XYZ file of C-alpha atoms in Angstrom:
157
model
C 2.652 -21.936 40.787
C 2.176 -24.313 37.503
C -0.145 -20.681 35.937
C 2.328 -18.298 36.825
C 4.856 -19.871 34.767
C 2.841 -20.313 31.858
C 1.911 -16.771 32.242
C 5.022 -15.572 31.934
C 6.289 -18.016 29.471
C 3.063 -16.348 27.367
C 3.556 -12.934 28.043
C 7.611 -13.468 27.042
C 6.986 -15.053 23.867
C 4.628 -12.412 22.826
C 7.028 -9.549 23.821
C 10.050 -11.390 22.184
C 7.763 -11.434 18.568
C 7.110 -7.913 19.180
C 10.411 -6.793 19.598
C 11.959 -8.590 17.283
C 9.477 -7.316 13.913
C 7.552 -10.201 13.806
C 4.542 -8.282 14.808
C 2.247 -7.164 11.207
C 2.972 -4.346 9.119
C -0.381 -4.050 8.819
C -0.340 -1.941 11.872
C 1.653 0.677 10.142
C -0.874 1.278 7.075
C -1.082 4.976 6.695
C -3.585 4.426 3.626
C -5.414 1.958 3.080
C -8.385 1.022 0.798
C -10.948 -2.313 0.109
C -12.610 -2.072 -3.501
C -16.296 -2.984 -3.153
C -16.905 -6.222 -5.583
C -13.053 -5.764 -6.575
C -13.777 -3.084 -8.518
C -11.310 0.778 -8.708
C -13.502 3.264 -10.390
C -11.366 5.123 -12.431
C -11.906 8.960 -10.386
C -11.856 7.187 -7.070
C -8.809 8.851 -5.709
C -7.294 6.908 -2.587
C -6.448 9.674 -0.517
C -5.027 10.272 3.108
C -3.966 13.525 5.006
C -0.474 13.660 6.329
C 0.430 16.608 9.290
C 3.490 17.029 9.489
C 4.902 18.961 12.667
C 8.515 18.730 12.042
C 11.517 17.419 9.030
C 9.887 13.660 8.060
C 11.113 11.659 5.821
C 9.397 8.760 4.383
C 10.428 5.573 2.776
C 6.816 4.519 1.527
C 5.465 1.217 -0.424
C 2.076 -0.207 -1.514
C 0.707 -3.483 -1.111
C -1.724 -4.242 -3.447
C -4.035 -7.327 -3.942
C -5.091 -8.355 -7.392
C -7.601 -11.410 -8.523
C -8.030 -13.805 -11.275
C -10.192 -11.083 -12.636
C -7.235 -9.049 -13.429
C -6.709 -9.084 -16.854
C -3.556 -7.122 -17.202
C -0.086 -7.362 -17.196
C 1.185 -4.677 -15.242
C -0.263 -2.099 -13.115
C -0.194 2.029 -13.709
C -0.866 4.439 -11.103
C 0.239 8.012 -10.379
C 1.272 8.856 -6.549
C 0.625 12.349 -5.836
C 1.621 14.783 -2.914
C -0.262 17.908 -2.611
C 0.536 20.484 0.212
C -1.600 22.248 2.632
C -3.014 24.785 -0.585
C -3.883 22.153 -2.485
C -1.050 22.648 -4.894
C 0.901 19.973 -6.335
C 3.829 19.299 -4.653
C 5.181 16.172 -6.559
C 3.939 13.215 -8.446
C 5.317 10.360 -10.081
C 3.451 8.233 -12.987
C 4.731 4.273 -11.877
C 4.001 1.182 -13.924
C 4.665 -2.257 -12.325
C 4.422 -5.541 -14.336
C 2.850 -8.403 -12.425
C 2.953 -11.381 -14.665
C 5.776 -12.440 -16.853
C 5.549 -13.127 -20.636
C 3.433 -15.943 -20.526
C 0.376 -14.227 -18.719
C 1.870 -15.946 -15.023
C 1.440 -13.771 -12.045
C 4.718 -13.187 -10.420
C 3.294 -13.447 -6.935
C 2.326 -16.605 -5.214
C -1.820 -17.132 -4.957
C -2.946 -16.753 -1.047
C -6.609 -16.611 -0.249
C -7.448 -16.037 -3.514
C -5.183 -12.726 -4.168
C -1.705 -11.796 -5.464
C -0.558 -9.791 -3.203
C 2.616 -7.348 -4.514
C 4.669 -5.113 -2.053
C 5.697 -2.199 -4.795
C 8.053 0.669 -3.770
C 6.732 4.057 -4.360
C 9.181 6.831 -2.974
C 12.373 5.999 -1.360
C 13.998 8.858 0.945
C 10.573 11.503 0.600
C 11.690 14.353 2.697
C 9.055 16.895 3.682
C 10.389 20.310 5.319
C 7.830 22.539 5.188
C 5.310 21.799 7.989
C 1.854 21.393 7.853
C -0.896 19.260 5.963
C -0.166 17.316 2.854
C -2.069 14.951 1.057
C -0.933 11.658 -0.112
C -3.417 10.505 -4.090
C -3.131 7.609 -5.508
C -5.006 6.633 -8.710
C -4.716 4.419 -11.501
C -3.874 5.004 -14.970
C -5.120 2.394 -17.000
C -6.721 2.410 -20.097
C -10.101 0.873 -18.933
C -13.003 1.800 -16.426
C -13.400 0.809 -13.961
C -10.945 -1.775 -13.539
C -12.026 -5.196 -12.082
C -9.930 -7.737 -9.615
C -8.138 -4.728 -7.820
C -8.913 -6.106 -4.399
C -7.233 -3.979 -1.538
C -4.167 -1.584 -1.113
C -2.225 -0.218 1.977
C 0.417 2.234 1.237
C 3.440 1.779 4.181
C 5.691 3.738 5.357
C 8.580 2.194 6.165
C 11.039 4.073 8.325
C-alpha cells in the first residue's frame, strides 16, 4: 500500500510541473544548431522548413550560447523567411549587444556559456499556406567566427 502512494505522489508531482510550464522549452526548439569546435562559418546558413496548413502566427526568439572565445561586443545576424518559391518573403538585419562598456558579458556564466534569449519577430503572421523557410546567418565582419556555441530559435505562442 506504502508503493502505491509514492506512485502517485510521483506521478502527481510530475504532472503538476508539466502543467504548470515548468517543463523545458527546449522541447519547443523549431531550429536548432551545435557549432562544431564553437566555430559559425560565415555561409553556414541555419535553416529549417516550416508547413504551414492554415493562418499561424508566430512569436519567435533565439537562444544563443557564446564562450570566452567571443571576442565581440554584440552579435549581428539577419533572420530570413523565404516562401515555398524560394522567394524572399521578409528579412530583418538584428544586432544585439552582449557585454556592456567595459567588455562584461551581460549574461551570467553557466557551464561555461552565456546563454542570451534574443527576440526575433513578435506577432509573424503567415496566411498563405504552404512551405516556408526560416535562415538565419550572421553578419559579422570576420570568418568564421569563434565561441558561437549553440542556438535554438523558439517559438513562443
Amino acid at each position: 500500500m506504502k508503493r502505491i502512494h509514492i506512485f502517485i505522489l510521483v506521478i502527481s508531482t510530475l504532472l503538476f510541473c508539466n502543467c504548470n510550464g515548468i517543463s523545458s522549452k527546449k522541447d519547443s526548439a523549431i531550429l536548432s544548431r551545435t557549432f562544431l569546435n564553437d566555430s559559425w562559418e560565415r555561409f553556414d546558413y541555419i535553416t529549417t522548413d516550416i508547413e504551414i496548413d492554415a493562418e499561424t502566427t508566430y512569436d519567435l526568439s533565439l537562444d544563443i550560447s557564446f564562450t570566452d572565445t567571443y571576442r565581440y561586443k554584440d552579435f549581428s545576424m539577419v533572420f530570413s523567411i523565404f516562401d515555398a518559391n524560394g522567394n524572399p518573403y521578409r528579412s530583418k538585419a538584428y544586432t544585439f549587444n552582449l557585454k556592456d562598456d567595459e567588455d562584461i558579458w551581460k549574461s551570467e556564466l553557466i557551464d561555461g556559456c552565456y546563454t542570451f534569449n534574443l527576440p526575433v519577430n513578435k506577432a509573424l503572421t503567415l496566411t498563405d499556406l504552404g512551405k516556408y523557410t526560416f535562415q538565419i546567418e550572421y553578419r559579422m565582419p570576420i570568418t568564421p567566427i569563434e565561441g558561437v556555441r549553440n542556438l535554438k530559435l523558439y517559438n513562443n505562442n
